[in-house]
Amino acid sequence: LPISQGAAAFCGFYVGKADASLFNEASQVIVVRDGPRTVISMLNDYRGEPTDFALVVPVPQVLQKGQVHVGDKKIFERLDAYSAPRLVEYFDPDPCRPPVVYAPAPTMAVQEGSAVRRRGADALGVTVESSFTVGEYDIVILSAQQSDGLETWLHDNGYRIPAGAAKALAPYIKQDMKFFVAKVNLKEQAKTGFTYLRPLQFAFESEKFMLPLRLGMINASGPQDLVAFMLTRKGRVETSNYRTVKLPANVDVPEFVKGEFPAFYKALFGEQATREGLKAVFTEYFWDMAWCDPCAADPLSPAELRQAGVFWVSEGAQPPAVNPRIAPMPPGGGAQPVMLTRLHLRYTPDTFPEDLMFQETADRQNFQARYVLRHAAEVAPDACPQAKTYLEQLGQRREQEAQQLASLTGWNINDIRRKAKLDGPAPTAPKWWENLWK
């Protein structure tokens, strides 16, 4: 896949990341899209008895058994690690030594049928279009004429959904959408040996590039987080019905943040989401999946991408070699045409009243939520003529880092100065006119 000559490379030494596990009530989803073909993978973060689990997802068509798959949680972990917001560090050169100029780097299946009861469906306006078991899940595909009837049918048939779901179901019934409904088959779940519920994947075709959001808000106790990994062929993905903004990135932060990076990023995201009134979708990462700079984790192999649902990747393709710090762009023709956009939003029913609608843009400019530590050089003030100037600028830089950190996170500036071992605002050089008439 050709790479634009204007693509930004960052380098640096990767020293930490902030993954999705930082955020309570955070859901993760993978959306693969090319033309109308779509594969959605949902990681179930459900906590409780398996008998109480129910997943209801609006889908545009009746799904057959072959369109549904039980996935591997590790794919979410791999994508999360690869694209997580990251901390990198640099080291100041000795101001008393001449700079070294380096040469530029070279370019670089289970039996059919489930025990779902069908009595009363006609009277409630509900039709069971299809039913089957996949892995540890009993699946039914439903259509309905009215939301009250669908809610009643789900309750009568043992699905533990929140009371009052009819209001959230109604818009999808008006759009003539079907409903993908899953619950745990305890007998099959015992056979798997897994102590958690594996992610569900389903493939379909639709002209709408969207993600249903409203059903997940029915029983929300407060703001929720969603991390969406969007895998496409050509360019960055953004929402078309909400603001999509990039997080502040490539900012220098004080050295003590190295020991507090998860807390720093959690505070940063919370502050930015609050400033936007919980009404924006944030881009945390966008990159060609053939390489990374710096690498928080290796890019996914072609086999892993296929597991994630990327149907256009060649199964026999060879993954590019990865340096622990930076994976260079492979030569022309060697890269897999897969772009990853990582989106993160914090939302409530009031701030996100509509489902997420997406569009793939022509933007291919790399971006990552990346934060930088710059370690000072150890040098005495009288070591050389340049040392005094360097140390004066260093004091000003550290104060600027402290102020930037306060602005990003909402942390108290005096607490930051104390942790950074700063006495106060760095002195500035006198203005040229201050001593003119003294």
XYZ file of C-alpha atoms in Angstrom:
438
model
C 0.000 0.000 0.000
C 1.627 3.285 -1.020
C 2.291 5.714 1.779
C 1.971 9.466 1.327
C 5.282 11.305 1.400
C 3.707 13.701 3.881
C 2.953 11.009 6.454
C 4.232 12.034 9.876
C 6.634 9.765 11.713
C 7.259 10.377 15.397
C 9.874 7.917 16.683
C 10.937 8.182 20.315
C 11.253 5.412 22.872
C 7.945 3.868 23.884
C 7.701 3.601 27.685
C 4.008 3.220 28.567
C 0.453 2.974 27.306
C -3.107 3.638 28.476
C -5.455 0.861 27.393
C -9.244 0.591 27.498
C -9.190 -1.192 30.879
C -8.582 2.210 32.525
C -12.198 3.183 32.016
C -15.076 1.729 34.024
C -18.200 0.721 32.125
C -16.168 0.717 28.905
C -17.393 -1.330 25.949
C -15.206 -2.335 23.028
C -16.321 -3.031 19.481
C -14.542 -3.809 16.218
C -16.170 -2.565 13.018
C -14.781 -3.783 9.686
C -16.167 -2.007 6.639
C -15.583 -2.025 2.882
C -18.418 -0.877 0.636
C -21.676 -2.263 2.041
C -19.944 -5.279 3.592
C -19.673 -5.011 7.365
C -18.374 -7.218 10.162
C -19.088 -6.189 13.760
C -17.418 -7.835 16.756
C -18.727 -7.065 20.249
C -16.753 -7.796 23.390
C -19.140 -8.663 26.198
C -17.985 -6.959 29.379
C -20.983 -8.434 31.191
C -20.475 -9.145 34.895
C -22.975 -11.469 36.532
C -24.634 -14.831 36.200
C -24.656 -16.193 32.623
C -28.379 -16.913 32.982
C -28.994 -13.169 33.234
C -27.086 -12.267 30.060
C -28.988 -11.046 26.999
C -27.660 -9.220 23.949
C -30.068 -7.447 21.592
C -28.586 -5.792 18.497
C -30.540 -4.239 15.602
C -29.372 -5.614 12.228
C -30.512 -4.674 8.718
C -31.342 -8.206 7.553
C -32.118 -11.731 8.717
C -28.782 -13.350 9.554
C -28.063 -16.966 8.785
C -25.938 -19.181 10.992
C -22.926 -18.818 8.717
C -22.968 -15.052 9.273
C -22.470 -15.407 13.040
C -19.254 -16.443 14.741
C -17.840 -16.642 18.269
C -14.573 -14.733 18.265
C -11.416 -14.542 20.327
C -11.007 -11.961 23.077
C -7.297 -11.764 22.254
C -8.038 -9.849 19.049
C -9.502 -7.008 21.112
C -6.475 -7.113 23.393
C -4.130 -6.955 20.411
C -5.908 -4.026 18.791
C -6.124 -2.226 22.120
C -2.408 -2.668 22.824
C -1.370 -1.658 19.308
C -3.400 1.559 19.241
C -3.378 2.601 22.907
C -2.419 6.176 23.832
C 1.272 6.103 24.587
C 4.107 7.771 26.423
C 7.511 8.167 24.788
C 10.736 9.642 26.039
C 13.691 11.514 24.636
C 16.980 12.550 26.184
C 18.442 16.027 25.731
C 21.878 16.047 24.127
C 24.816 17.436 26.092
C 24.872 21.154 25.197
C 28.670 21.116 25.449
C 29.068 18.519 22.699
C 28.577 19.289 19.017
C 25.452 17.693 17.563
C 25.801 14.424 15.685
C 24.190 14.359 12.255
C 22.759 10.986 11.273
C 22.045 9.800 7.761
C 18.338 9.522 6.955
C 16.760 6.101 7.461
C 15.909 4.115 4.296
C 12.325 4.092 3.054
C 10.911 1.667 4.089
C -20.140 -25.109 14.114
C -22.891 -26.519 16.400
C -26.155 -28.323 15.702
C -29.006 -26.172 14.393
C -31.933 -25.162 16.573
C -32.365 -23.735 20.054
C -34.875 -24.119 22.841
C -36.523 -20.746 22.148
C -40.248 -20.806 22.816
C -42.475 -19.459 20.049
C -45.908 -19.501 21.683
C -47.679 -16.179 21.567
C -45.358 -14.620 19.023
C -48.072 -14.007 16.439
C -50.349 -12.350 18.979
C -47.519 -9.991 19.976
C -46.581 -9.124 16.410
C -43.219 -10.894 16.681
C -41.822 -13.276 14.074
C -38.920 -15.646 14.775
C -37.131 -15.412 11.431
C -34.300 -17.781 12.325
C -32.866 -19.612 15.325
C -29.631 -21.518 15.900
C -26.843 -22.126 18.380
C -23.276 -20.902 17.836
C -20.708 -21.808 20.444
C -22.105 -20.999 23.865
C -24.862 -18.739 22.517
C -28.461 -19.438 21.534
C -29.312 -16.998 18.761
C -32.682 -15.880 17.426
C -33.314 -13.350 14.668
C -36.584 -11.509 15.229
C -38.761 -9.075 13.378
C -41.534 -7.159 15.085
C -44.475 -4.920 14.322
C -44.542 -3.044 17.608
C -42.004 -2.364 20.320
C -44.306 -3.217 23.254
C -44.970 -6.631 21.757
C -41.253 -7.261 21.217
C -40.406 -6.289 24.792
C -43.163 -8.578 26.102
C -42.008 -11.474 23.910
C -38.415 -11.132 25.133
C -39.506 -11.137 28.776
C -41.882 -14.077 28.262
C -39.132 -16.103 26.604
C -36.600 -15.691 29.385
C -34.491 -12.804 28.114
C -33.360 -10.580 30.985
C -33.707 -7.153 29.414
C -34.397 -3.949 31.359
C -37.989 -2.874 31.876
C -39.002 -0.061 29.558
C -36.955 -1.306 26.607
C -39.861 -0.686 24.219
C -39.005 3.005 23.869
C -35.466 2.201 22.722
C -36.635 -0.584 20.397
C -39.287 1.497 18.642
C -37.051 3.494 16.229
C -35.522 0.300 14.846
C -38.931 -1.281 14.265
C -39.975 1.817 12.307
C -36.888 1.303 10.110
C -37.949 -2.332 9.514
C -34.731 -3.601 11.089
C -34.391 -7.103 12.475
C -33.085 -8.003 15.922
C -30.118 -10.235 16.633
C -30.810 -11.681 20.103
C -28.384 -13.864 22.053
C -28.410 -15.579 25.415
C -26.080 -18.108 27.001
C -26.633 -21.811 26.502
C -25.319 -23.093 29.853
C -24.720 -26.613 28.587
C -22.648 -25.414 25.642
C -20.888 -22.804 27.757
C -19.692 -25.501 30.153
C -18.098 -27.342 27.232
C -15.959 -24.365 26.234
C -13.975 -24.234 29.475
C -14.002 -20.425 29.379
C -14.861 -18.484 32.522
C -15.882 -15.417 30.517
C -18.240 -14.790 27.613
C -16.424 -14.727 24.311
C -17.119 -11.945 21.799
C -19.807 -12.359 19.177
C -19.152 -11.478 15.538
C -21.673 -11.063 12.740
C -21.293 -10.210 9.066
C -23.902 -8.513 6.879
C -24.385 -6.013 4.085
C -25.930 -2.584 4.543
C -25.729 0.791 2.864
C -25.716 2.355 6.330
C -22.307 2.644 7.999
C -23.516 2.807 11.588
C -23.300 1.408 15.094
C -26.437 1.073 17.264
C -25.804 2.834 20.538
C -29.164 3.544 22.149
C -30.074 0.045 23.360
C -26.959 -0.043 25.536
C -28.121 3.021 27.445
C -31.361 1.580 28.816
C -29.959 0.547 32.180
C -26.927 2.842 32.313
C -26.239 4.185 35.800
C -24.101 7.071 34.530
C -21.790 8.070 31.671
C -20.429 5.165 29.656
C -17.298 4.796 27.544
C -17.057 3.139 24.146
C -13.812 2.328 22.337
C -14.383 1.491 18.673
C -11.681 -0.034 16.476
C -12.618 0.830 12.881
C -10.834 -1.217 10.187
C -11.165 0.058 6.617
C -9.254 -0.026 3.332
C -8.548 3.574 2.472
C -8.699 6.287 5.098
C -9.571 7.633 8.523
C -13.099 7.035 9.846
C -15.117 9.763 11.544
C -18.689 10.181 12.715
C -21.018 12.047 10.381
C -23.698 12.997 12.910
C -21.485 14.065 15.834
C -18.299 16.079 16.126
C -15.134 14.031 15.701
C -12.097 15.711 17.230
C -8.512 14.664 17.778
C -7.262 14.589 21.337
C -4.450 16.956 22.303
C -1.299 15.050 21.392
C 2.460 15.329 20.971
C 2.626 17.408 24.139
C 5.642 17.528 26.460
C 4.789 16.566 30.053
C 6.860 16.575 33.283
C 9.076 13.580 33.968
C 7.057 12.384 36.994
C 4.192 11.480 34.621
C 6.182 8.363 33.691
C 5.135 6.795 36.995
C 1.548 8.041 36.723
C 0.752 7.684 33.044
C -2.533 5.721 33.424
C -3.846 8.293 35.927
C -2.632 11.116 33.673
C -4.417 9.788 30.606
C -7.611 9.008 32.490
C -7.675 12.571 33.804
C -6.821 14.012 30.393
C -9.615 12.156 28.620
C -12.128 13.034 31.333
C -11.188 16.714 31.145
C -11.458 16.849 27.354
C -14.772 14.948 27.311
C -16.198 17.316 29.924
C -15.118 20.363 27.948
C -17.007 18.989 24.963
C -20.087 18.375 27.126
C -19.873 14.600 26.454
C -21.039 15.374 22.902
C -17.914 14.579 20.879
C -16.186 11.490 19.531
C -12.413 11.528 20.010
C -9.821 10.110 17.656
C -7.113 8.402 19.710
C -5.234 6.729 16.874
C -5.121 6.446 13.098
C -2.438 4.483 11.272
C -1.684 2.094 8.458
C -1.692 -1.355 10.108
C 1.448 -2.409 8.251
C 3.707 -0.422 10.587
C 3.866 1.732 13.725
C 6.035 4.470 15.210
C 6.750 3.921 18.038
C 5.346 0.435 18.493
C 3.231 -0.065 21.607
C 2.673 -3.607 20.271
C 3.367 -5.397 17.019
C 0.920 -4.761 14.156
C -1.631 -7.529 13.733
C -0.626 -10.349 11.420
C -2.763 -11.173 8.367
C -4.153 -14.179 10.267
C -5.151 -11.970 13.202
C -6.739 -9.426 10.874
C -8.825 -12.225 9.340
C -9.955 -13.217 12.832
C -10.999 -9.598 13.414
C -13.188 -9.840 10.295
C -10.982 -8.138 7.698
C -12.264 -10.204 4.782
C -10.128 -8.625 2.044
C -6.764 -9.575 3.586
C -4.935 -12.453 1.962
C -4.588 -15.396 4.331
C -1.156 -16.273 2.941
C 0.306 -12.776 3.234
C 3.483 -12.350 5.227
C 3.474 -9.767 8.034
C 6.198 -7.109 7.957
C 9.188 -7.460 10.266
C 8.861 -5.325 13.402
C 11.558 -3.482 15.301
C 10.673 -3.184 19.032
C 10.751 0.599 18.713
C 9.620 1.272 15.180
C 8.273 -0.879 12.377
C 9.407 0.708 9.080
C 7.080 1.005 6.155
C 7.523 -2.073 3.968
C 8.499 -1.684 0.308
C 5.785 -1.019 -2.261
C 3.309 -3.852 -2.614
C 4.205 -5.576 0.647
C 1.727 -3.902 2.977
C -1.782 -5.069 3.781
C -4.394 -2.454 2.804
C -5.860 -2.020 6.288
C -6.251 1.294 8.093
C -7.085 1.436 11.805
C -9.016 4.302 13.340
C -9.454 4.156 17.120
C -12.423 6.212 18.348
C -13.333 6.830 21.994
C -16.442 8.483 23.342
C -18.021 9.068 26.728
C -21.757 9.460 26.513
C -25.149 9.550 28.202
C -28.650 9.129 26.709
C -28.997 12.916 26.662
C -25.661 13.711 24.994
C -25.831 10.973 22.331
C -29.546 10.624 21.481
C -28.796 9.082 18.053
C -26.899 6.004 16.930
C -23.405 6.581 15.580
C -23.210 7.137 11.827
C -19.778 6.896 10.178
C -17.989 7.830 7.006
C -14.596 6.845 5.647
C -12.619 9.925 4.663
C -9.729 10.433 2.246
C -7.488 11.524 5.152
C -4.420 9.298 5.522
C -2.352 11.527 7.820
C -1.082 9.379 10.702
C -2.136 10.391 14.209
C -1.660 9.030 17.707
C -2.446 10.248 21.226
C 1.224 10.512 22.138
C 2.815 12.288 25.085
C 6.491 13.068 25.506
C 9.001 13.039 28.357
C 12.207 14.947 27.754
C 14.989 14.083 30.169
C 17.430 16.864 30.883
C 21.137 16.563 30.226
C 23.345 16.596 33.318
C 25.639 19.580 32.893
C 27.198 22.179 35.204
C 26.373 25.868 34.555
C 30.045 26.657 33.900
C 30.825 23.561 31.840
C 30.790 25.525 28.592
C 29.362 28.776 27.209
C 26.220 26.982 26.003
C 25.468 25.343 29.387
C 24.111 28.470 31.095
C 21.709 29.201 28.226
C 20.585 25.568 28.153
C 19.812 25.544 31.900
C 17.856 28.804 31.684
C 15.769 27.419 28.833
C 15.341 24.159 30.739
C 13.734 25.965 33.680
C 11.312 27.736 31.362
C 10.523 24.474 29.576
C 9.709 22.670 32.802
C 7.338 25.418 33.895
C 5.653 25.283 30.496
C 5.291 21.493 30.834
C 3.667 21.940 34.246
C 1.188 24.478 32.912
C 0.350 22.289 29.916
C -0.274 19.338 32.228
C -2.631 21.421 34.378
C -4.530 22.550 31.288
C -4.841 19.028 29.855
C -5.964 17.288 33.032
C -7.473 19.931 35.312
C -4.909 19.012 37.985
C -3.812 21.686 40.456
C -0.794 23.568 39.146
C 0.813 23.809 42.589
C 0.570 20.040 43.076
C 2.165 19.568 39.678
C 5.013 21.961 40.493
C 5.619 20.129 43.767
C 5.818 16.742 42.045
C 8.021 18.192 39.321
C 10.228 19.769 42.006
C 9.694 23.283 40.713
C 9.876 26.199 43.141
C 7.464 28.302 41.136
C 7.142 29.935 37.750
C 10.532 30.072 36.064
C 12.064 33.573 35.946
C 11.885 35.237 32.573
C 14.495 37.494 31.036
C 13.852 41.213 31.734
C 12.179 43.211 29.000
C 14.558 45.450 27.093
C 12.941 48.592 28.477
C 12.663 47.629 32.164
C 16.020 49.157 33.154
C 16.031 51.925 30.592
C 15.357 54.794 33.017
C 16.733 53.263 36.222
